[in-house]
Coordinates of C-alpha atoms and ligand atoms in Angstrom, one line a residue:
M1 CA 7.4 -3.0 -18.4
S2 CA 8.9 -1.7 -15.1
T3 CA 12.6 -1.0 -15.4
K4 CA 14.5 -3.4 -13.3
F5 CA 17.2 -1.7 -11.3
N6 CA 20.0 -4.0 -10.4
I7 CA 21.2 -2.2 -7.3
T8 CA 24.5 -2.7 -5.6
F9 CA 26.3 -0.7 -2.9
A10 CA 30.0 0.1 -2.9
S11 CA 32.6 2.4 -1.3
S12 CA 33.8 3.5 -4.7
V13 CA 33.0 2.9 -8.3
A14 CA 35.3 1.0 -10.7
E15 CA 33.7 2.0 -14.0
K16 CA 32.8 5.6 -14.3
A17 CA 30.5 5.5 -17.2
G18 CA 26.9 6.4 -18.0
L19 CA 24.9 8.6 -15.7
A20 CA 26.2 10.0 -12.4
I21 CA 23.8 11.3 -9.8
L22 CA 25.1 13.5 -7.1
L23 CA 23.2 14.8 -4.1
Q24 CA 23.3 18.4 -3.1
P25 CA 22.0 19.6 0.3
K26 CA 20.8 23.2 0.3
G27 CA 23.4 25.6 1.4
A28 CA 26.3 23.1 0.9
A29 CA 29.1 23.4 -1.7
V30 CA 28.4 22.0 -5.1
P31 CA 29.2 18.2 -5.0
A32 CA 32.7 16.8 -4.9
A33 CA 34.5 17.5 -8.1
A34 CA 36.8 14.6 -7.3
Q35 CA 34.1 12.1 -7.9
I36 CA 33.5 13.1 -11.5
A37 CA 36.7 14.9 -12.6
D38 CA 35.6 18.5 -13.1
P39 CA 38.7 20.7 -12.9
G40 CA 36.9 23.4 -14.8
S41 CA 34.1 23.6 -12.2
V42 CA 31.5 23.0 -15.0
V43 CA 29.0 21.8 -12.4
S44 CA 29.1 24.9 -10.3
R45 CA 28.9 27.1 -13.3
A46 CA 25.9 25.2 -14.6
A47 CA 24.3 25.4 -11.1
E48 CA 24.8 29.2 -11.1
I49 CA 23.3 29.6 -14.6
A50 CA 20.3 27.4 -13.9
G51 CA 19.8 29.0 -10.5
F52 CA 20.1 25.6 -8.9
S53 CA 20.6 25.8 -5.1
G54 CA 19.9 22.3 -3.8
K55 CA 16.3 22.9 -3.0
Q56 CA 14.5 19.6 -2.3
M57 CA 13.5 17.6 -5.4
T58 CA 15.0 20.1 -7.9
V59 CA 17.5 18.7 -10.4
L60 CA 20.3 20.0 -12.5
D61 CA 20.7 17.8 -15.6
I62 CA 23.8 18.4 -17.7
L63 CA 26.2 16.8 -20.1
A64 CA 29.3 15.6 -18.1
P65 CA 32.4 17.8 -18.3
Q66 CA 34.9 16.8 -20.9
Q67 CA 37.4 15.3 -18.4
S68 CA 34.8 13.1 -16.9
S69 CA 34.3 9.5 -18.1
F70 CA 30.6 9.8 -17.3
D71 CA 28.2 10.8 -20.1
R72 CA 25.6 12.8 -18.0
L73 CA 25.4 14.3 -14.6
V74 CA 22.4 14.9 -12.5
V75 CA 22.6 16.9 -9.4
L76 CA 19.7 16.2 -7.1
G77 CA 18.7 18.8 -4.5
V78 CA 18.0 17.3 -1.1
G79 CA 17.0 20.4 0.8
K80 CA 18.0 21.0 4.4
P81 CA 19.8 17.9 5.7
G82 CA 18.5 18.1 9.2
K83 CA 14.9 17.9 8.3
L84 CA 14.9 14.7 6.1
S85 CA 12.4 12.0 7.0
A86 CA 12.5 8.4 5.9
Y87 CA 9.8 9.3 3.4
D88 CA 12.0 12.1 2.0
W89 CA 14.7 9.5 1.3
L90 CA 12.1 7.5 -0.7
R91 CA 11.1 10.5 -2.6
L92 CA 14.7 11.4 -3.4
G93 CA 15.2 7.9 -4.7
G94 CA 12.0 8.2 -6.8
K95 CA 13.2 11.5 -8.2
A96 CA 16.6 10.0 -9.0
A97 CA 14.9 7.0 -10.8
S98 CA 12.8 9.4 -12.9
M99 CA 16.0 11.0 -14.1
V100 CA 17.5 7.8 -15.4
K101 CA 15.8 8.0 -18.8
R102 CA 17.9 6.3 -21.4
A103 CA 20.9 5.5 -19.2
R104 CA 21.9 1.8 -18.8
A105 CA 24.4 2.4 -16.0
V106 CA 23.9 4.7 -13.1
T107 CA 26.2 5.7 -10.3
V108 CA 24.6 7.5 -7.3
F109 CA 27.1 9.3 -5.1
L110 CA 25.4 9.6 -1.8
D111 CA 27.9 11.0 0.7
A112 CA 27.6 14.8 0.7
E113 CA 28.1 17.5 3.3
G114 CA 25.9 17.1 6.4
L115 CA 23.9 14.1 5.1
D116 CA 25.3 11.6 7.5
I117 CA 24.4 8.6 5.3
D118 CA 23.6 5.4 7.1
G119 CA 22.3 2.0 5.9
E120 CA 18.7 3.0 6.4
K121 CA 18.9 6.2 4.3
A122 CA 20.7 4.5 1.5
A123 CA 18.3 1.6 1.4
D124 CA 15.3 4.0 1.5
L125 CA 16.7 5.8 -1.5
A126 CA 17.1 2.5 -3.3
L127 CA 13.5 1.5 -2.3
G128 CA 12.2 4.8 -3.7
M129 CA 13.9 4.1 -7.0
I130 CA 12.3 0.6 -7.3
L131 CA 8.8 1.9 -6.3
Q132 CA 9.0 4.8 -8.8
A133 CA 9.9 2.4 -11.6
Y134 CA 6.7 0.3 -11.3
V135 CA 4.4 0.5 -14.3
F136 CA 1.4 -1.5 -15.2
D137 CA 1.5 -2.0 -19.0
S138 CA 1.2 -5.8 -19.4
F139 CA -2.0 -5.4 -21.4
K140 CA -0.5 -3.0 -23.9
T141 CA 0.5 -4.8 -27.1
K142 CA 1.9 -1.7 -28.8
K143 CA 5.1 -0.7 -27.1
K144 CA 6.4 2.8 -26.8
D145 CA 8.6 4.4 -29.4
D146 CA 12.3 3.7 -28.9
E147 CA 13.1 7.2 -27.8
D148 CA 10.9 7.3 -24.7
K149 CA 11.0 3.6 -23.9
P150 CA 12.7 3.1 -20.5
A151 CA 15.4 0.4 -20.3
E152 CA 14.4 -3.0 -19.3
E153 CA 17.4 -3.3 -17.0
V154 CA 19.7 -0.7 -15.5
S155 CA 22.7 -1.4 -13.3
V156 CA 22.8 1.0 -10.3
T157 CA 25.8 1.4 -8.1
I158 CA 25.1 3.4 -4.9
V159 CA 28.4 4.8 -3.6
T160 CA 28.6 5.5 0.1
E161 CA 30.9 4.9 3.1
A162 CA 28.0 3.1 4.7
H163 CA 27.8 0.5 1.9
K164 CA 27.9 -2.6 4.1
K165 CA 25.1 -1.5 6.3
A166 CA 23.2 -0.2 3.3
A167 CA 23.4 -3.6 1.6
A168 CA 22.0 -5.3 4.7
A169 CA 19.2 -2.8 5.0
F170 CA 18.5 -3.1 1.3
S171 CA 17.5 -6.8 1.6
T172 CA 14.7 -5.6 3.9
A173 CA 13.8 -2.8 1.5
Q174 CA 13.4 -5.3 -1.3
A175 CA 10.9 -7.2 0.8
V176 CA 8.9 -3.9 1.2
A177 CA 9.2 -3.2 -2.6
G178 CA 7.9 -6.7 -3.3
G179 CA 4.9 -6.2 -1.1
V180 CA 4.0 -2.7 -2.4
N181 CA 4.3 -3.7 -6.0
L182 CA 2.3 -6.9 -5.5
A183 CA -0.5 -4.8 -3.9
R184 CA -0.4 -2.3 -6.8
E185 CA -0.4 -5.1 -9.4
L186 CA -3.5 -6.8 -8.0
V187 CA -5.4 -3.5 -7.8
N188 CA -4.4 -2.6 -11.3
L189 CA -5.4 -6.0 -12.8
P190 CA -8.7 -6.0 -14.7
P191 CA -11.6 -7.7 -13.0
N192 CA -12.1 -10.4 -15.6
V193 CA -8.6 -11.6 -14.9
L194 CA -8.7 -11.3 -11.1
G195 CA -11.7 -12.9 -9.6
P196 CA -11.9 -14.3 -6.0
V197 CA -10.4 -17.7 -7.0
E198 CA -7.5 -16.0 -8.8
F199 CA -6.9 -13.7 -5.9
A200 CA -6.9 -16.6 -3.5
A201 CA -4.2 -18.3 -5.7
H202 CA -2.0 -15.2 -5.3
A203 CA -2.4 -15.7 -1.5
K204 CA -1.4 -19.3 -1.8
D205 CA 1.8 -18.2 -3.6
L206 CA 3.0 -16.7 -0.2
E207 CA 3.7 -20.3 0.9
A208 CA 6.9 -20.0 -1.2
L209 CA 8.1 -17.4 1.4
G210 CA 7.3 -19.6 4.4
A211 CA 3.8 -18.4 5.2
T212 CA 1.0 -20.9 5.8
V213 CA -2.1 -20.3 3.7
E214 CA -5.6 -21.7 3.9
I215 CA -8.3 -21.0 1.4
L216 CA -11.9 -21.4 2.6
T217 CA -14.6 -22.2 -0.1
E218 CA -18.2 -21.2 -0.2
T219 CA -19.2 -24.5 1.4
E220 CA -16.9 -24.1 4.3
M221 CA -18.0 -20.5 4.8
G222 CA -21.6 -21.7 4.8
E223 CA -20.8 -24.2 7.5
L224 CA -19.3 -21.4 9.6
G225 CA -22.5 -19.3 9.1
M226 CA -20.9 -16.5 7.2
N227 CA -24.2 -15.4 5.7
A228 CA -23.3 -11.7 5.5
L229 CA -20.3 -12.4 3.3
L230 CA -22.2 -15.0 1.3
G231 CA -25.1 -12.8 0.7
V232 CA -22.9 -10.4 -1.2
A233 CA -21.4 -13.1 -3.3
Q234 CA -24.7 -14.8 -4.2
G235 CA -25.4 -12.5 -7.2
S236 CA -22.1 -13.5 -8.9
A237 CA -21.3 -16.4 -11.1
R238 CA -17.8 -16.5 -9.5
P239 CA -17.7 -18.1 -6.1
P240 CA -16.2 -16.3 -3.0
R241 CA -13.1 -17.3 -1.1
L242 CA -11.7 -16.4 2.3
A243 CA -7.9 -16.5 2.4
V244 CA -6.1 -17.0 5.7
I245 CA -2.4 -16.2 5.6
E246 CA -0.2 -16.8 8.6
W247 CA 3.3 -15.7 9.2
N248 CA 4.8 -17.0 12.4
G249 CA 8.2 -15.2 12.8
G250 CA 7.6 -14.2 16.5
K251 CA 7.7 -16.1 19.8
S252 CA 6.1 -19.5 19.4
G253 CA 2.6 -19.5 21.0
E254 CA 2.4 -15.7 21.2
T255 CA -1.0 -14.4 20.0
P256 CA -0.8 -12.9 16.6
V257 CA -1.5 -9.4 15.2
A258 CA -4.2 -9.6 12.6
F259 CA -4.9 -7.7 9.3
I260 CA -8.2 -8.0 7.5
G261 CA -8.9 -6.8 4.0
K262 CA -12.0 -6.0 2.0
G263 CA -11.5 -7.9 -1.3
V264 CA -14.4 -7.0 -3.5
V265 CA -12.9 -7.9 -6.9
F266 CA -15.6 -5.9 -8.6
D267 CA -18.4 -3.8 -7.1
T268 CA -21.3 -3.1 -9.4
G269 CA -23.4 -2.1 -6.4
G270 CA -25.5 -5.2 -6.9
I271 CA -29.3 -4.6 -7.2
S272 CA -28.7 -1.1 -5.9
I273 CA -26.6 -0.7 -9.0
K274 CA -24.1 2.0 -9.4
P275 CA -24.3 4.6 -12.2
A276 CA -22.2 3.8 -15.3
A277 CA -19.7 6.7 -14.9
S278 CA -16.4 5.5 -13.5
M279 CA -17.8 2.1 -12.6
E280 CA -14.7 0.6 -14.1
D281 CA -12.8 2.0 -11.1
M282 CA -14.6 -0.6 -9.0
K283 CA -12.0 -3.2 -10.1
G284 CA -10.0 -1.5 -7.3
D285 CA -12.5 -2.4 -4.6
M286 CA -10.1 -5.1 -3.4
G287 CA -7.5 -2.5 -2.4
G288 CA -7.8 -3.4 1.3
A289 CA -7.2 -7.1 0.6
A290 CA -4.3 -6.1 -1.8
A291 CA -2.7 -4.1 1.0
V292 CA -3.0 -7.1 3.4
I293 CA -1.5 -9.6 0.9
G294 CA 1.2 -7.1 0.1
L295 CA 1.9 -6.7 3.8
M296 CA 2.0 -10.4 4.5
H297 CA 4.4 -10.8 1.5
T298 CA 6.7 -8.1 3.1
L299 CA 6.6 -9.6 6.6
S300 CA 7.3 -13.1 5.2
A301 CA 10.0 -12.0 2.8
R302 CA 11.9 -10.0 5.5
K303 CA 11.3 -12.7 8.1
A304 CA 9.7 -10.2 10.5
R305 CA 9.9 -11.1 14.2
V306 CA 6.2 -11.2 14.7
N307 CA 3.3 -13.6 14.5
A308 CA 0.9 -12.1 12.0
V309 CA -2.4 -13.2 10.4
G310 CA -3.8 -11.8 7.1
I311 CA -7.4 -12.5 6.2
L312 CA -8.9 -11.6 2.8
G313 CA -12.6 -11.6 2.2
L314 CA -12.8 -12.2 -1.6
V315 CA -16.2 -11.7 -3.3
E316 CA -17.7 -10.1 -6.4
N317 CA -20.8 -7.9 -6.0
M318 CA -23.1 -8.5 -9.0
P319 CA -26.8 -8.2 -9.7
D320 CA -28.3 -11.4 -11.1
G321 CA -31.5 -13.4 -10.5
N322 CA -30.1 -14.8 -7.4
A323 CA -28.7 -11.6 -6.1
Q324 CA -29.4 -10.2 -2.6
R325 CA -32.3 -7.7 -2.4
P326 CA -32.8 -4.5 -0.4
G327 CA -35.1 -5.7 2.4
D328 CA -33.3 -9.1 2.9
I329 CA -32.3 -9.9 6.4
V330 CA -29.1 -12.0 6.9
T331 CA -27.7 -13.7 10.0
S332 CA -24.0 -13.0 10.3
M333 CA -21.5 -15.5 11.7
S334 CA -21.7 -13.6 15.0
G335 CA -25.4 -14.4 15.2
Q336 CA -26.3 -10.7 14.8
T337 CA -28.9 -10.0 12.1
I338 CA -28.5 -7.4 9.4
E339 CA -31.2 -5.8 7.3
I340 CA -29.9 -5.0 3.8
I341 CA -31.0 -1.5 2.9
N342 CA -28.5 -1.0 0.1
T343 CA -26.7 -3.8 -1.7
D344 CA -24.0 -1.4 -2.5
A345 CA -23.0 -1.2 1.1
E346 CA -21.4 -4.6 0.6
G347 CA -17.9 -4.1 2.0
R348 CA -19.1 -3.9 5.6
L349 CA -21.0 -7.2 5.1
V350 CA -17.9 -9.0 3.9
L351 CA -15.8 -7.5 6.8
A352 CA -18.4 -8.3 9.4
D353 CA -17.9 -12.1 9.0
A354 CA -14.1 -11.8 8.3
L355 CA -13.6 -9.8 11.5
W356 CA -15.7 -12.1 13.6
Y357 CA -14.0 -15.2 12.2
C358 CA -10.6 -13.6 12.9
K359 CA -11.5 -12.7 16.5
E360 CA -13.0 -16.1 17.3
R361 CA -10.3 -18.2 15.7
F362 CA -7.1 -16.3 16.5
K363 CA -8.0 -14.1 19.6
P364 CA -5.5 -11.6 18.2
Q365 CA -3.7 -8.9 20.2
I366 CA -5.0 -6.3 17.7
M367 CA -7.1 -6.3 14.5
I368 CA -6.6 -3.8 11.7
N369 CA -8.9 -3.9 8.7
L370 CA -8.4 -2.0 5.5
A371 CA -11.2 -1.3 3.1
T372 CA -12.2 0.9 0.2
L373 CA -15.3 1.2 2.2
T374 CA -17.1 4.5 1.4
G375 CA -17.3 7.4 -1.0
A376 CA -17.9 9.5 2.0
I377 CA -14.3 9.2 3.2
M378 CA -13.2 10.7 -0.1
V379 CA -15.5 13.6 0.3
A380 CA -14.1 14.2 3.8
L381 CA -10.3 13.5 3.2
G382 CA -9.7 13.4 -0.5
T383 CA -6.6 11.4 -1.7
Q384 CA -4.3 12.8 1.0
H385 CA -5.3 10.9 4.1
A386 CA -7.0 7.6 4.7
G387 CA -9.7 7.6 7.4
L388 CA -8.7 6.0 10.7
F389 CA -11.3 4.7 13.1
S390 CA -10.3 3.0 16.3
N391 CA -11.6 1.8 19.7
D392 CA -8.0 2.0 21.1
D393 CA -6.1 5.3 21.6
D394 CA -2.6 3.6 21.8
L395 CA -3.2 1.7 18.6
A396 CA -4.5 4.9 16.9
D397 CA -1.5 6.9 18.0
D398 CA 0.9 4.3 16.8
L399 CA -0.8 4.2 13.4
L400 CA -0.8 8.0 13.1
K401 CA 3.0 7.9 13.9
A402 CA 3.7 5.2 11.3
G403 CA 1.6 7.3 8.8
K404 CA 3.9 10.3 9.3
E405 CA 7.0 8.2 9.0
T406 CA 6.0 6.5 5.8
G407 CA 4.1 9.4 4.2
E408 CA 1.0 7.1 4.1
R409 CA -1.0 9.5 6.1
L410 CA -4.0 8.9 8.3
W411 CA -6.6 11.2 9.9
R412 CA -8.5 10.0 12.9
M413 CA -12.3 10.2 12.7
P414 CA -14.8 9.8 15.6
L415 CA -16.8 6.9 16.8
S416 CA -19.6 7.2 19.4
K417 CA -22.9 5.8 20.7
D418 CA -25.0 8.4 18.9
Y419 CA -23.4 7.6 15.5
D420 CA -23.9 3.9 16.4
K421 CA -27.6 4.2 16.9
I422 CA -28.1 5.5 13.3
I423 CA -27.6 1.9 12.1
D424 CA -30.2 0.3 14.4
S425 CA -32.9 -1.4 12.2
R426 CA -36.6 -1.6 12.6
F427 CA -36.6 -5.2 11.6
A428 CA -33.2 -6.7 12.5
D429 CA -30.3 -6.0 14.9
M430 CA -28.8 -3.4 12.5
K431 CA -29.1 -2.2 9.0
N432 CA -26.2 -2.0 6.5
S433 CA -26.6 1.7 5.6
G434 CA -27.3 4.7 7.7
G435 CA -27.8 7.0 4.8
R436 CA -25.8 9.9 3.5
N437 CA -24.9 11.8 6.6
A438 CA -21.7 10.7 8.3
G439 CA -21.5 7.8 5.8
A440 CA -17.8 6.9 6.6
I441 CA -18.5 7.0 10.3
T442 CA -21.7 4.9 10.3
A443 CA -19.8 2.3 8.2
A444 CA -17.1 2.2 10.8
Q445 CA -19.7 1.8 13.6
F446 CA -21.1 -1.1 11.7
L447 CA -17.7 -2.8 11.7
K448 CA -17.2 -2.1 15.4
R449 CA -20.2 -4.3 16.1
F450 CA -18.1 -7.3 15.0
V451 CA -14.8 -6.8 16.9
G452 CA -15.9 -7.3 20.5
E453 CA -13.3 -6.1 23.0
T454 CA -10.3 -6.6 20.6
P455 CA -8.2 -3.4 20.2
W456 CA -9.1 -2.6 16.6
A457 CA -8.6 0.0 13.9
H458 CA -10.4 0.4 10.6
L459 CA -8.6 2.2 7.7
D460 CA -11.0 3.5 5.0
V461 CA -8.7 3.6 2.0
A462 CA -11.3 4.4 -0.7
G463 CA -9.4 7.7 -1.5
T464 CA -5.8 6.4 -1.1
A465 CA -5.6 2.9 -2.6
M466 CA -6.7 3.6 -6.2
N467 CA -7.1 6.3 -8.8
S468 CA -4.0 7.8 -7.1
P469 CA -2.3 11.0 -8.1
A470 CA 1.3 10.5 -9.3
T471 CA 3.9 11.1 -6.6
E472 CA 7.7 10.9 -6.6
I473 CA 7.5 7.2 -5.8
S474 CA 4.5 6.2 -7.8
Q475 CA 3.2 6.6 -11.3
S476 CA 0.7 3.8 -10.9
W477 CA -3.1 4.1 -10.7
A478 CA -2.9 1.8 -7.7
S479 CA -0.7 3.2 -5.0
G480 CA -0.1 0.1 -2.8
Y481 CA -1.3 2.3 0.1
G482 CA -1.1 0.5 3.5
V483 CA 1.8 -1.9 3.0
R484 CA 4.6 0.5 4.1
L485 CA 2.3 2.0 6.8
L486 CA 1.6 -1.3 8.4
D487 CA 5.1 -2.7 8.0
Q488 CA 6.3 0.3 9.8
L489 CA 3.7 -0.2 12.5
V490 CA 4.9 -3.8 13.0
R491 CA 8.5 -2.6 13.3
N492 CA 7.7 0.1 15.8
R493 CA 5.3 -1.8 17.9
Y494 CA 6.5 -5.4 17.8
E495 CA 10.1 -5.5 16.7
A496 CA 11.8 -2.4 18.2
Ligands
BES1 N1 -16.7 0.4 -2.9 C1 -17.6 1.4 -2.5 C2 -16.9 2.7 -2.0 C3 -16.0 3.4 -3.0 C4 -16.5 4.4 -3.7 C5 -14.7 3.1 -3.0 C6 -15.7 5.1 -4.6 C7 -13.8 3.7 -3.9 C8 -14.4 4.7 -4.7 C9 -18.6 0.9 -1.5 O1 -18.9 -0.4 -1.5 C10 -19.8 1.6 -1.6 O2 -20.5 1.5 -2.6 N2 -20.2 2.4 -0.6 C11 -21.4 3.2 -0.6 C12 -22.1 3.0 0.7 C13 -23.5 3.5 0.7 C14 -24.4 2.7 -0.3 C15 -24.1 3.4 2.1 C16 -21.0 4.7 -0.8 O3 -20.0 5.1 -0.3 O4 -21.7 5.4 -1.5
MN2 MN1 -20.5 -0.8 -2.9
ZN3 ZN1 -17.5 -1.6 -2.4

């Protein structure tokens, strides 16, 4: 179970008990002895002995001095104060959370030399704590031994002069935490538990936050001519869904910004079946749709001043007697025909109809799709950057900037006519696979054929959404990548 941090902000702390966490910038004096009652300068002696200098993300973990009413002290190095980004504050919060261990009451003293704490920094630190605490263990029936079992609830008091502004900023941060952890949870869930219908029910839940949610069934998608999406779904016993989530917090009548997610709840590859090794990871092939639902959660929960649409293409890619074959030709909703070369290149087929539908129905200002689309993007960029493809330089630049701010980094990849022609087909308008070379790019070129003139970006998150390395703010297999990135993009572009 994830530890629940009950976080409050205050200018001082009444009850000095449990764990005290103090921040120490590099080059500054060891933190205020007054906060913790340390007449014997135990903390500075301990720092000296341990060689602790305030270097970023290092910690000094000691028993509290005798005169102090705290039990334990952790001094957290913050590095050079001038250089701290918003993401650094999240990481510091995550590091602080990882030091809580058996403590049930935690006081974090934020104000330190040169840190210039404001509401944003304090709220980011709190957000980092919540994100770090997320664990997915609901399917484990044997709980951990008492010694290393984290507390179910911990009360956290964050002490800073900026406590009023921090409390206000924290309500927004909680909306972000809710969105990221929702995305993580859906990606982590096993595929027998989370099919297209179950995923759509999670989308419907966003109505409680004031969003409007419509779920299209197979029949309705058939009437719309979404044969590219339906072709993928036809080999599965579980029917597909298209979820349409609207949050209208902007000017009434203003055209929305749109986010579209690949939601393949499990990708066997279909008839072009995948090898057995690591196929279980393909439960995460809905990481794009998870990021979109997480983002829509965040925007609704923090009442973002924007009109936004989230569209989730929810299908399962299975091989059965009715499954789509290599050689099949399908007519997409756009009217363009597609020759199926490889049934494992299914994500682009789902997105082709979802993008076209979005464009026709909403005429959005911009469209951004997220998809665990290709293994090729992992070969190119690993787990450190998601691939960014765009037909619009302004949008691409804004995304790159939001990526740097949030630590959800992007690397721009090329699009061009000569890549596009690789997916021309002998028998139809296009084929769904251009082969091994430039695999991430030809997949993006395929999507581009379904966005018309709309400013659009495609984020290939195959390397960043799942199977994620642990970071200061995540110990989860599913990172929740994309929620903070796109929330930041919305803030910068539409709410500033
Ligand atoms: N879902 C996969 C891509 C993927 C692979 C995501 C590994 C995360 C981890 C996608 O549907 C796929 O199978 N892509 C193929 C495309 C190829 C057949 C043209 C790929 O990348 O190999
Ligand atoms: Mn596939
Ligand atoms: Zn896939």
